[in-house]
Amino acid sequence: MIGEQRRQALDDLEVSLSDPAELAAFAAARAVFGARPYGTPLGGTPTSLKAITPGDVQAYHRNYWTPRDATLILTGDITPEQGFALALPAAIDAGVG
């Protein structure tokens, strides 16, 4: 699966780099900001995209997609007290409460 996503991202980047305006924007950002985040394409570079491994994706998911980083939104005919009563057991089970 990561191979298909990588091919798609590389194709998108190739299309962007074939547009003179996009290429100029990438070059200007690199000239102004260097290798810092604002100086690199948001979708990555050919080198960075080719270097990503399944382990990198799994580590990112494990570290950043956690219940502690989630937002629970309840809507409808419910009081705050009812919402807390519904949400608290799940939060405790997830180690957040």
MMTF fields as JSON, N, C-alpha, C and O atoms, coordinates in Angstrom:
{
  "mmtfVersion": "1.0.0",
  "mmtfProducer": "UNKNOWN",
  "numBonds": 387,
  "numAtoms": 388,
  "numGroups": 97,
  "numChains": 1,
  "numModels": 1,
  "chainsPerModel": [1],
  "groupsPerChain": [97],
  "chainIdList": ["A"],
  "bondAtomList": [4, 2, 8, 6, 12, 10, 16, 14, 20, 18, 24, 22, 28, 26, 32, 30, 36, 34, 40, 38, 44, 42, 48, 46, 52, 50, 56, 54, 60, 58, 64, 62, 68, 66, 72, 70, 76, 74, 80, 78, 84, 82, 88, 86, 92, 90, 96, 94, 100, 98, 104, 102, 108, 106, 112, 110, 116, 114, 120, 118, 124, 122, 128, 126, 132, 130, 136, 134, 140, 138, 144, 142, 148, 146, 152, 150, 156, 154, 160, 158, 164, 162, 168, 166, 172, 170, 176, 174, 180, 178, 184, 182, 188, 186, 192, 190, 196, 194, 200, 198, 204, 202, 208, 206, 212, 210, 216, 214, 220, 218, 224, 222, 228, 226, 232, 230, 236, 234, 240, 238, 244, 242, 248, 246, 252, 250, 256, 254, 260, 258, 264, 262, 268, 266, 272, 270, 276, 274, 280, 278, 284, 282, 288, 286, 292, 290, 296, 294, 300, 298, 304, 302, 308, 306, 312, 310, 316, 314, 320, 318, 324, 322, 328, 326, 332, 330, 336, 334, 340, 338, 344, 342, 348, 346, 352, 350, 356, 354, 360, 358, 364, 362, 368, 366, 372, 370, 376, 374, 380, 378, 384, 382],
  "bondOrderList": [1, 1, 1, 1, 1, 1, 1, 1, 1, 1, 1, 1, 1, 1, 1, 1, 1, 1, 1, 1, 1, 1, 1, 1, 1, 1, 1, 1, 1, 1, 1, 1, 1, 1, 1, 1, 1, 1, 1, 1, 1, 1, 1, 1, 1, 1, 1, 1, 1, 1, 1, 1, 1, 1, 1, 1, 1, 1, 1, 1, 1, 1, 1, 1, 1, 1, 1, 1, 1, 1, 1, 1, 1, 1, 1, 1, 1, 1, 1, 1, 1, 1, 1, 1, 1, 1, 1, 1, 1, 1, 1, 1, 1, 1, 1, 1],
  "groupList": [{"groupName": "MET", "atomNameList": ["N", "CA", "C", "O"], "elementList": ["N", "C", "C", "O"], "formalChargeList": [0, 0, 0, 0], "bondAtomList": [1, 0, 2, 1, 3, 2], "bondOrderList": [1, 1, 2], "singleLetterCode": "M", "chemCompType": "L-PEPTIDE LINKING"}, {"groupName": "ILE", "atomNameList": ["N", "CA", "C", "O"], "elementList": ["N", "C", "C", "O"], "formalChargeList": [0, 0, 0, 0], "bondAtomList": [1, 0, 2, 1, 3, 2], "bondOrderList": [1, 1, 2], "singleLetterCode": "I", "chemCompType": "L-PEPTIDE LINKING"}, {"groupName": "GLY", "atomNameList": ["N", "CA", "C", "O"], "elementList": ["N", "C", "C", "O"], "formalChargeList": [0, 0, 0, 0], "bondAtomList": [1, 0, 2, 1, 3, 2], "bondOrderList": [1, 1, 2], "singleLetterCode": "G", "chemCompType": "PEPTIDE LINKING"}, {"groupName": "GLU", "atomNameList": ["N", "CA", "C", "O"], "elementList": ["N", "C", "C", "O"], "formalChargeList": [0, 0, 0, 0], "bondAtomList": [1, 0, 2, 1, 3, 2], "bondOrderList": [1, 1, 2], "singleLetterCode": "E", "chemCompType": "L-PEPTIDE LINKING"}, {"groupName": "GLN", "atomNameList": ["N", "CA", "C", "O"], "elementList": ["N", "C", "C", "O"], "formalChargeList": [0, 0, 0, 0], "bondAtomList": [1, 0, 2, 1, 3, 2], "bondOrderList": [1, 1, 2], "singleLetterCode": "Q", "chemCompType": "L-PEPTIDE LINKING"}, {"groupName": "ARG", "atomNameList": ["N", "CA", "C", "O"], "elementList": ["N", "C", "C", "O"], "formalChargeList": [0, 0, 0, 0], "bondAtomList": [1, 0, 2, 1, 3, 2], "bondOrderList": [1, 1, 2], "singleLetterCode": "R", "chemCompType": "L-PEPTIDE LINKING"}, {"groupName": "ALA", "atomNameList": ["N", "CA", "C", "O"], "elementList": ["N", "C", "C", "O"], "formalChargeList": [0, 0, 0, 0], "bondAtomList": [1, 0, 2, 1, 3, 2], "bondOrderList": [1, 1, 2], "singleLetterCode": "A", "chemCompType": "L-PEPTIDE LINKING"}, {"groupName": "LEU", "atomNameList": ["N", "CA", "C", "O"], "elementList": ["N", "C", "C", "O"], "formalChargeList": [0, 0, 0, 0], "bondAtomList": [1, 0, 2, 1, 3, 2], "bondOrderList": [1, 1, 2], "singleLetterCode": "L", "chemCompType": "L-PEPTIDE LINKING"}, {"groupName": "ASP", "atomNameList": ["N", "CA", "C", "O"], "elementList": ["N", "C", "C", "O"], "formalChargeList": [0, 0, 0, 0], "bondAtomList": [1, 0, 2, 1, 3, 2], "bondOrderList": [1, 1, 2], "singleLetterCode": "D", "chemCompType": "L-PEPTIDE LINKING"}, {"groupName": "VAL", "atomNameList": ["N", "CA", "C", "O"], "elementList": ["N", "C", "C", "O"], "formalChargeList": [0, 0, 0, 0], "bondAtomList": [1, 0, 2, 1, 3, 2], "bondOrderList": [1, 1, 2], "singleLetterCode": "V", "chemCompType": "L-PEPTIDE LINKING"}, {"groupName": "SER", "atomNameList": ["N", "CA", "C", "O"], "elementList": ["N", "C", "C", "O"], "formalChargeList": [0, 0, 0, 0], "bondAtomList": [1, 0, 2, 1, 3, 2], "bondOrderList": [1, 1, 2], "singleLetterCode": "S", "chemCompType": "L-PEPTIDE LINKING"}, {"groupName": "PRO", "atomNameList": ["N", "CA", "C", "O"], "elementList": ["N", "C", "C", "O"], "formalChargeList": [0, 0, 0, 0], "bondAtomList": [1, 0, 2, 1, 3, 2], "bondOrderList": [1, 1, 2], "singleLetterCode": "P", "chemCompType": "L-PEPTIDE LINKING"}, {"groupName": "PHE", "atomNameList": ["N", "CA", "C", "O"], "elementList": ["N", "C", "C", "O"], "formalChargeList": [0, 0, 0, 0], "bondAtomList": [1, 0, 2, 1, 3, 2], "bondOrderList": [1, 1, 2], "singleLetterCode": "F", "chemCompType": "L-PEPTIDE LINKING"}, {"groupName": "TYR", "atomNameList": ["N", "CA", "C", "O"], "elementList": ["N", "C", "C", "O"], "formalChargeList": [0, 0, 0, 0], "bondAtomList": [1, 0, 2, 1, 3, 2], "bondOrderList": [1, 1, 2], "singleLetterCode": "Y", "chemCompType": "L-PEPTIDE LINKING"}, {"groupName": "THR", "atomNameList": ["N", "CA", "C", "O"], "elementList": ["N", "C", "C", "O"], "formalChargeList": [0, 0, 0, 0], "bondAtomList": [1, 0, 2, 1, 3, 2], "bondOrderList": [1, 1, 2], "singleLetterCode": "T", "chemCompType": "L-PEPTIDE LINKING"}, {"groupName": "LYS", "atomNameList": ["N", "CA", "C", "O"], "elementList": ["N", "C", "C", "O"], "formalChargeList": [0, 0, 0, 0], "bondAtomList": [1, 0, 2, 1, 3, 2], "bondOrderList": [1, 1, 2], "singleLetterCode": "K", "chemCompType": "L-PEPTIDE LINKING"}, {"groupName": "HIS", "atomNameList": ["N", "CA", "C", "O"], "elementList": ["N", "C", "C", "O"], "formalChargeList": [0, 0, 0, 0], "bondAtomList": [1, 0, 2, 1, 3, 2], "bondOrderList": [1, 1, 2], "singleLetterCode": "H", "chemCompType": "L-PEPTIDE LINKING"}, {"groupName": "ASN", "atomNameList": ["N", "CA", "C", "O"], "elementList": ["N", "C", "C", "O"], "formalChargeList": [0, 0, 0, 0], "bondAtomList": [1, 0, 2, 1, 3, 2], "bondOrderList": [1, 1, 2], "singleLetterCode": "N", "chemCompType": "L-PEPTIDE LINKING"}, {"groupName": "TRP", "atomNameList": ["N", "CA", "C", "O"], "elementList": ["N", "C", "C", "O"], "formalChargeList": [0, 0, 0, 0], "bondAtomList": [1, 0, 2, 1, 3, 2], "bondOrderList": [1, 1, 2], "singleLetterCode": "W", "chemCompType": "L-PEPTIDE LINKING"}],
  "groupTypeList": [0, 1, 2, 3, 4, 5, 5, 4, 6, 7, 8, 8, 7, 3, 9, 10, 7, 10, 8, 11, 6, 3, 7, 6, 6, 12, 6, 6, 6, 5, 6, 9, 12, 2, 6, 5, 11, 13, 2, 14, 11, 7, 2, 2, 14, 11, 14, 10, 7, 15, 6, 1, 14, 11, 2, 8, 9, 4, 6, 13, 16, 5, 17, 13, 18, 14, 11, 5, 8, 6, 14, 7, 1, 7, 14, 2, 8, 1, 14, 11, 3, 4, 2, 12, 6, 7, 6, 7, 11, 6, 6, 1, 8, 6, 2, 9, 2],
  "groupIdList": [1, 2, 3, 4, 5, 6, 7, 8, 9, 10, 11, 12, 13, 14, 15, 16, 17, 18, 19, 20, 21, 22, 23, 24, 25, 26, 27, 28, 29, 30, 31, 32, 33, 34, 35, 36, 37, 38, 39, 40, 41, 42, 43, 44, 45, 46, 47, 48, 49, 50, 51, 52, 53, 54, 55, 56, 57, 58, 59, 60, 61, 62, 63, 64, 65, 66, 67, 68, 69, 70, 71, 72, 73, 74, 75, 76, 77, 78, 79, 80, 81, 82, 83, 84, 85, 86, 87, 88, 89, 90, 91, 92, 93, 94, 95, 96, 97],
  "secStructList": [7, 2, 2, 2, 2, 2, 2, 2, 2, 2, 2, 2, 2, 2, 2, 2, 2, 6, 1, 2, 2, 2, 2, 2, 2, 2, 2, 2, 2, 2, 2, 2, 2, 6, 6, 1, 4, 4, 4, 1, 7, 6, 6, 7, 7, 2, 2, 2, 2, 2, 2, 7, 7, 2, 2, 2, 2, 2, 2, 2, 2, 2, 2, 2, 1, 7, 4, 4, 4, 7, 7, 7, 7, 7, 7, 1, 1, 7, 7, 2, 2, 2, 2, 2, 2, 2, 2, 2, 2, 2, 2, 2, 2, 6, 6, 7, 7],
  "xCoordList": [0.816, 0.0, 0.863, 0.553, 1.945, 2.786, 3.419, 3.672, 3.671, 4.258, 3.333, 3.787, 2.037, 1.073, 0.965, 0.923, 0.922, 0.852, 2.116, 2.055, 3.253, 4.519, 4.512, 4.9, 4.069, 4.015, 3.094, 3.408, 1.961, 1.024, 1.631, 1.512, 2.279, 2.898, 4.033, 4.185, 4.83, 5.914, 5.357, 5.906, 4.268, 3.632, 3.094, 3.28, 2.432, 1.922, 3.062, 2.94, 4.164, 5.319, 5.91, 6.284, 5.995, 6.528, 5.66, 6.175, 4.349, 3.435, 3.653, 3.719, 3.765, 3.992, 5.296, 5.356, 6.34, 7.649, 7.72, 8.633, 6.772, 6.763, 6.069, 6.109, 5.437, 4.779, 5.785, 6.24, 6.144, 7.151, 6.82, 7.722, 5.566, 5.198, 5.422, 5.932, 5.046, 5.254, 6.752, 7.206, 7.497, 8.938, 9.59, 10.461, 9.167, 9.694, 9.332, 10.155, 8.111, 7.7, 8.534, 8.955, 8.78, 9.632, 11.041, 11.612, 11.6, 12.961, 13.034, 13.996, 12.033, 12.033, 11.937, 12.642, 11.073, 10.931, 12.246, 12.636, 12.925, 14.2, 15.254, 16.054, 15.257, 16.236, 16.009, 16.967, 14.761, 14.447, 14.58, 15.165, 14.042, 13.961, 14.972, 15.09, 15.702, 16.689, 16.016, 14.937, 16.666, 16.162, 15.143, 14.7, 14.773, 13.753, 12.387, 12.236, 11.4, 10.11, 9.477, 8.939, 9.519, 8.92, 9.696, 9.192, 10.893, 11.712, 11.591, 12.26, 10.749, 10.58, 9.122, 8.223, 8.877, 7.5, 6.69, 7.193, 5.46, 4.603, 4.446, 4.409, 4.353, 4.17, 5.457, 5.435, 6.586, 7.868, 8.668, 8.228, 9.837, 10.737, 10.907, 10.569, 11.422, 11.653, 12.506, 12.233, 13.522, 14.396, 13.658, 13.765, 12.895, 12.2, 11.088, 10.875, 10.382, 9.307, 9.852, 9.244, 10.985, 11.573, 12.148, 12.308, 12.458, 13.068, 12.056, 12.438, 10.783, 9.768, 9.549, 9.368, 9.568, 9.369, 8.037, 7.48, 7.521, 6.323, 6.526, 5.59, 7.725, 8.017, 7.881, 7.424, 8.274, 8.116, 6.64, 6.262, 5.812, 4.376, 3.766, 2.954, 4.156, 3.631, 4.05, 3.243, 5.289, 5.755, 5.005, 4.63, 4.782, 4.024, 2.619, 2.135, 1.975, 0.613, 0.595, -0.27, 1.519, 1.586, 1.802, 1.236, 2.616, 2.967, 1.954, 1.804, 1.256, 0.421, -1.076, -1.867, -1.486, -2.913, -3.317, -3.502, -3.453, -3.763, -5.055, -5.454, -5.712, -6.921, -6.669, -7.558, -5.487, -5.171, -5.211, -5.433, -5.001, -5.012, -6.373, -6.527, -7.35, -8.666, -9.565, -9.345, -10.564, -11.602, -12.937, -13.283, -13.676, -14.991, -16.039, -16.042, -16.92, -17.981, -19.319, -19.589, -20.136, -21.481, -22.483, -22.349, -23.489, -24.516, -25.893, -26.042, -26.854, -28.217, -28.827, -28.329, -29.902, -30.669, -30.003, -30.474, -28.904, -28.122, -27.586, -27.163, -27.607, -27.057, -25.566, -25.091, -24.824, -23.397, -23.183, -22.251, -24.026, -23.883, -24.055, -23.302, -25.059, -25.266, -24.077, -23.651, -23.558, -22.407, -21.191, -20.506, -20.924, -19.805, -20.019, -19.08, -21.25, -21.549, -21.313, -20.875, -21.599, -21.374, -19.894, -19.394, -19.209, -17.83, -16.803, -15.78, -17.044, -16.029, -15.582, -14.377, -16.485, -15.99, -15.061, -14.055, -15.389, -14.526, -13.179, -12.142, -13.192, -11.943, -11.078, -9.861, -11.683, -10.923, -10.327, -9.164, -11.142, -10.635, -9.473, -8.568, -9.48, -8.41, -7.222, -6.222, -7.315, -6.218, -6.139, -5.089, -7.24, -7.258, -7.93, -7.536, -8.934, -9.743, -9.063, -9.659],
  "yCoordList": [-1.191, 0.0, 1.26, 2.225, 1.253, 2.455, 2.715, 3.863, 1.647, 1.822, 2.602, 3.466, 2.299, 3.007, 4.47, 5.357, 4.726, 6.109, 6.88, 8.055, 6.204, 6.848, 7.202, 8.307, 6.261, 6.526, 7.705, 8.549, 7.756, 8.853, 10.19, 11.189, 10.208, 11.445, 11.888, 13.08, 10.934, 11.279, 11.808, 12.746, 11.208, 11.688, 13.107, 13.963, 13.356, 14.705, 15.717, 16.824, 15.328, 16.229, 16.487, 17.617, 15.45, 15.616, 16.58, 17.423, 16.447, 17.352, 18.785, 19.713, 18.965, 20.304, 20.897, 22.072, 20.078, 20.58, 20.855, 21.543, 20.329, 20.621, 21.95, 22.422, 22.548, 23.853, 24.936, 24.97, 25.828, 26.849, 27.695, 28.033, 28.038, 28.854, 28.077, 28.631, 26.804, 25.968, 25.772, 25.849, 25.525, 25.336, 26.604, 26.527, 27.763, 29.032, 29.216, 29.692, 28.843, 28.966, 28.056, 28.464, 26.811, 25.898, 26.468, 26.442, 26.983, 27.53, 28.766, 28.927, 29.633, 30.84, 30.47, 31.042, 29.521, 29.102, 28.527, 28.796, 27.742, 27.148, 28.234, 28.174, 29.23, 30.315, 31.152, 31.578, 31.387, 32.237, 31.48, 31.995, 30.251, 29.53, 28.405, 27.829, 28.08, 27.007, 25.655, 25.396, 24.804, 23.444, 23.375, 22.287, 24.516, 24.523, 24.16, 24.149, 23.865, 23.386, 24.258, 23.72, 25.584, 26.431, 26.382, 26.832, 25.851, 25.793, 24.493, 24.313, 23.583, 22.304, 22.133, 22.638, 21.436, 21.215, 20.477, 19.552, 20.882, 20.291, 18.789, 18.038, 18.355, 16.934, 16.139, 14.946, 16.774, 16.076, 16.332, 17.026, 15.76, 15.827, 14.408, 13.445, 14.265, 12.902, 12.073, 10.894, 12.692, 11.973, 11.566, 10.423, 12.513, 12.181, 11.161, 10.284, 11.265, 10.313, 8.903, 7.927, 8.798, 7.478, 6.857, 5.639, 7.691, 7.193, 6.697, 6.002, 7.034, 6.64, 5.131, 4.559, 4.498, 3.051, 2.764, 3.648, 1.549, 1.197, 1.404, 1.788, 1.157, 1.376, 2.841, 3.148, 3.75, 5.18, 5.538, 6.285, 4.998, 5.28, 4.705, 5.359, 3.488, 2.865, 3.636, 3.807, 4.105, 4.885, 6.206, 6.626, 6.858, 8.112, 7.864, 8.604, 6.834, 6.514, 6.204, 6.704, 5.405, 5.019, 6.241, 6.317, 7.198, 8.354, 9.484, 10.215, 9.645, 10.832, 10.566, 11.497, 9.35, 9.028, 8.299, 7.082, 9.035, 8.451, 9.036, 10.132, 8.325, 8.879, 10.228, 11.079, 10.428, 11.687, 12.869, 14.007, 12.604, 13.654, 13.797, 14.604, 13.015, 13.037, 14.102, 14.54, 14.493, 15.4, 14.69, 14.245, 14.589, 13.968, 15.069, 15.968, 14.99, 15.988, 15.269, 14.363, 15.678, 15.116, 16.198, 17.348, 15.826, 16.791, 16.179, 14.969, 17.022, 16.547, 16.911, 17.772, 16.243, 16.515, 15.8, 14.759, 16.373, 15.77, 16.887, 17.934, 16.658, 17.65, 17.392, 16.297, 18.391, 18.153, 16.988, 16.202, 16.878, 15.789, 14.427, 13.493, 14.317, 13.062, 12.762, 11.614, 13.8, 13.619, 13.114, 12.197, 13.712, 13.248, 11.813, 11.017, 11.483, 10.122, 9.107, 7.987, 9.488, 8.6, 8.513, 7.436, 9.626, 9.683, 9.206, 8.644, 9.411, 9.106, 7.656, 7.412, 6.669, 5.278, 4.994, 4.301, 5.519, 5.302, 5.995, 5.449, 7.192, 7.91, 7.16, 7.081, 6.613, 5.842, 4.594, 4.26, 3.907, 2.701, 3.026, 2.207, 4.219, 4.62, 5.208, 5.565, 5.314, 5.87, 7.381, 7.959, 8.019, 9.48, 10.114, 11.204, 9.465, 10.049, 10.158, 10.634],
  "zCoordList": [0.0, 0.0, 0.0, -0.699, 0.782, 0.828, -0.536, -0.904, -1.279, -2.614, -3.539, -4.29, -3.489, -4.335, -3.915, -4.767, -2.616, -2.123, -2.505, -2.866, -2.421, -2.796, -4.278, -4.656, -5.123, -6.572, -6.874, -7.714, -6.187, -6.409, -5.973, -6.683, -4.811, -4.322, -5.243, -5.509, -5.732, -6.659, -7.971, -8.55, -8.441, -9.668, -9.475, -10.339, -8.349, -8.054, -8.018, -8.542, -7.397, -7.301, -8.682, -8.998, -9.503, -10.862, -11.677, -12.412, -11.538, -12.246, -11.757, -12.562, -10.444, -9.889, -10.392, -10.754, -10.414, -10.836, -12.331, -12.788, -13.099, -14.536, -14.845, -15.981, -13.84, -13.993, -13.611, -12.467, -14.549, -14.243, -13.01, -12.243, -12.807, -11.644, -10.348, -9.373, -10.333, -9.144, -8.886, -7.744, -9.932, -9.796, -9.237, -8.371, -9.731, -9.221, -7.747, -6.965, -7.362, -5.959, -5.071, -3.989, -5.522, -4.748, -4.595, -3.505, -5.698, -5.669, -4.773, -4.021, -4.845, -4.009, -2.537, -1.706, -2.209, -0.812, -0.293, 0.844, -1.114, -0.706, -0.524, 0.41, -1.416, -1.323, -0.07, 0.575, 0.272, 1.423, 2.731, 3.684, 2.795, 4.063, 4.211, 5.293, 3.156, 3.24, 3.448, 2.915, 4.226, 4.451, 5.589, 5.956, 6.146, 7.205, 6.607, 5.385, 7.447, 6.931, 5.853, 4.885, 5.981, 4.952, 3.636, 2.607, 3.658, 2.456, 1.685, 0.667, 2.155, 1.47, 1.047, 1.72, -0.049, -0.494, 0.577, 1.213, 0.767, 1.78, 1.592, 2.567, 0.352, 0.059, 0.036, -0.263, 0.348, 0.359, -0.904, -1.82, -0.921, -2.068, -2.606, -1.917, -3.82, -4.31, -3.34, -3.116, -2.779, -1.852, -0.589, -0.144, 0.001, 1.246, 1.017, 1.854, -0.1, -0.378, -0.587, -0.148, -1.251, -1.497, -0.219, -0.139, 0.778, 2.01, 3.038, 3.979, 2.884, 3.87, 3.809, 2.735, 4.982, 5.077, 5.77, 6.42, 5.642, 6.401, 7.905, 8.606, 8.398, 9.815, 10.207, 11.308, 9.314, 9.575, 9.726, 10.628, 8.834, 8.87, 10.143, 10.797, 10.491, 11.705, 12.946, 13.86, 13.002, 14.158, 14.251, 15.346, 13.13, 13.127, 13.663, 14.52, 13.16, 13.602, 15.099, 15.819, 15.568, 16.983, 17.877, 18.968, 17.423, 18.251, 18.198, 19.177, 17.08, 16.916, 16.779, 16.926, 16.508, 16.397, 17.662, 17.653, 18.744, 20.035, 20.586, 20.191, 21.488, 22.109, 22.784, 22.812, 23.317, 23.99, 23.01, 23.423, 21.728, 20.713, 20.024, 19.107, 20.468, 19.827, 20.464, 21.593, 19.712, 20.209, 20.042, 18.948, 21.126, 21.096, 21.057, 21.897, 20.081, 19.936, 19.997, 19.209, 20.927, 21.068, 20.696, 21.114, 19.907, 19.518, 19.747, 19.917, 19.745, 19.862, 21.199, 21.924, 21.499, 22.713, 23.887, 24.344, 24.365, 25.441, 26.33, 25.841, 27.611, 28.543, 28.702, 28.399, 29.175, 29.44, 30.409, 30.239, 31.401, 32.377, 31.704, 31.982, 30.807, 30.087, 29.17, 29.042, 28.545, 27.677, 28.434, 27.98, 29.583, 30.409, 30.873, 30.891, 31.248, 31.705, 30.587, 30.851, 29.347, 28.213, 27.845, 27.518, 27.898, 27.412, 28.424, 28.035, 29.699, 30.709, 30.709, 30.772, 30.642, 30.618, 29.432, 29.588, 28.264, 27.098, 27.282, 26.905, 27.858, 28.105, 29.096, 28.923, 30.121, 31.126, 30.476, 30.703, 29.66, 28.974, 28.063, 27.9, 27.46, 26.548, 27.293, 26.671, 28.61, 29.394, 29.369, 29.65, 29.036, 28.927, 30.125, 30.54, 30.696, 31.775, 33.091, 34.057]
}
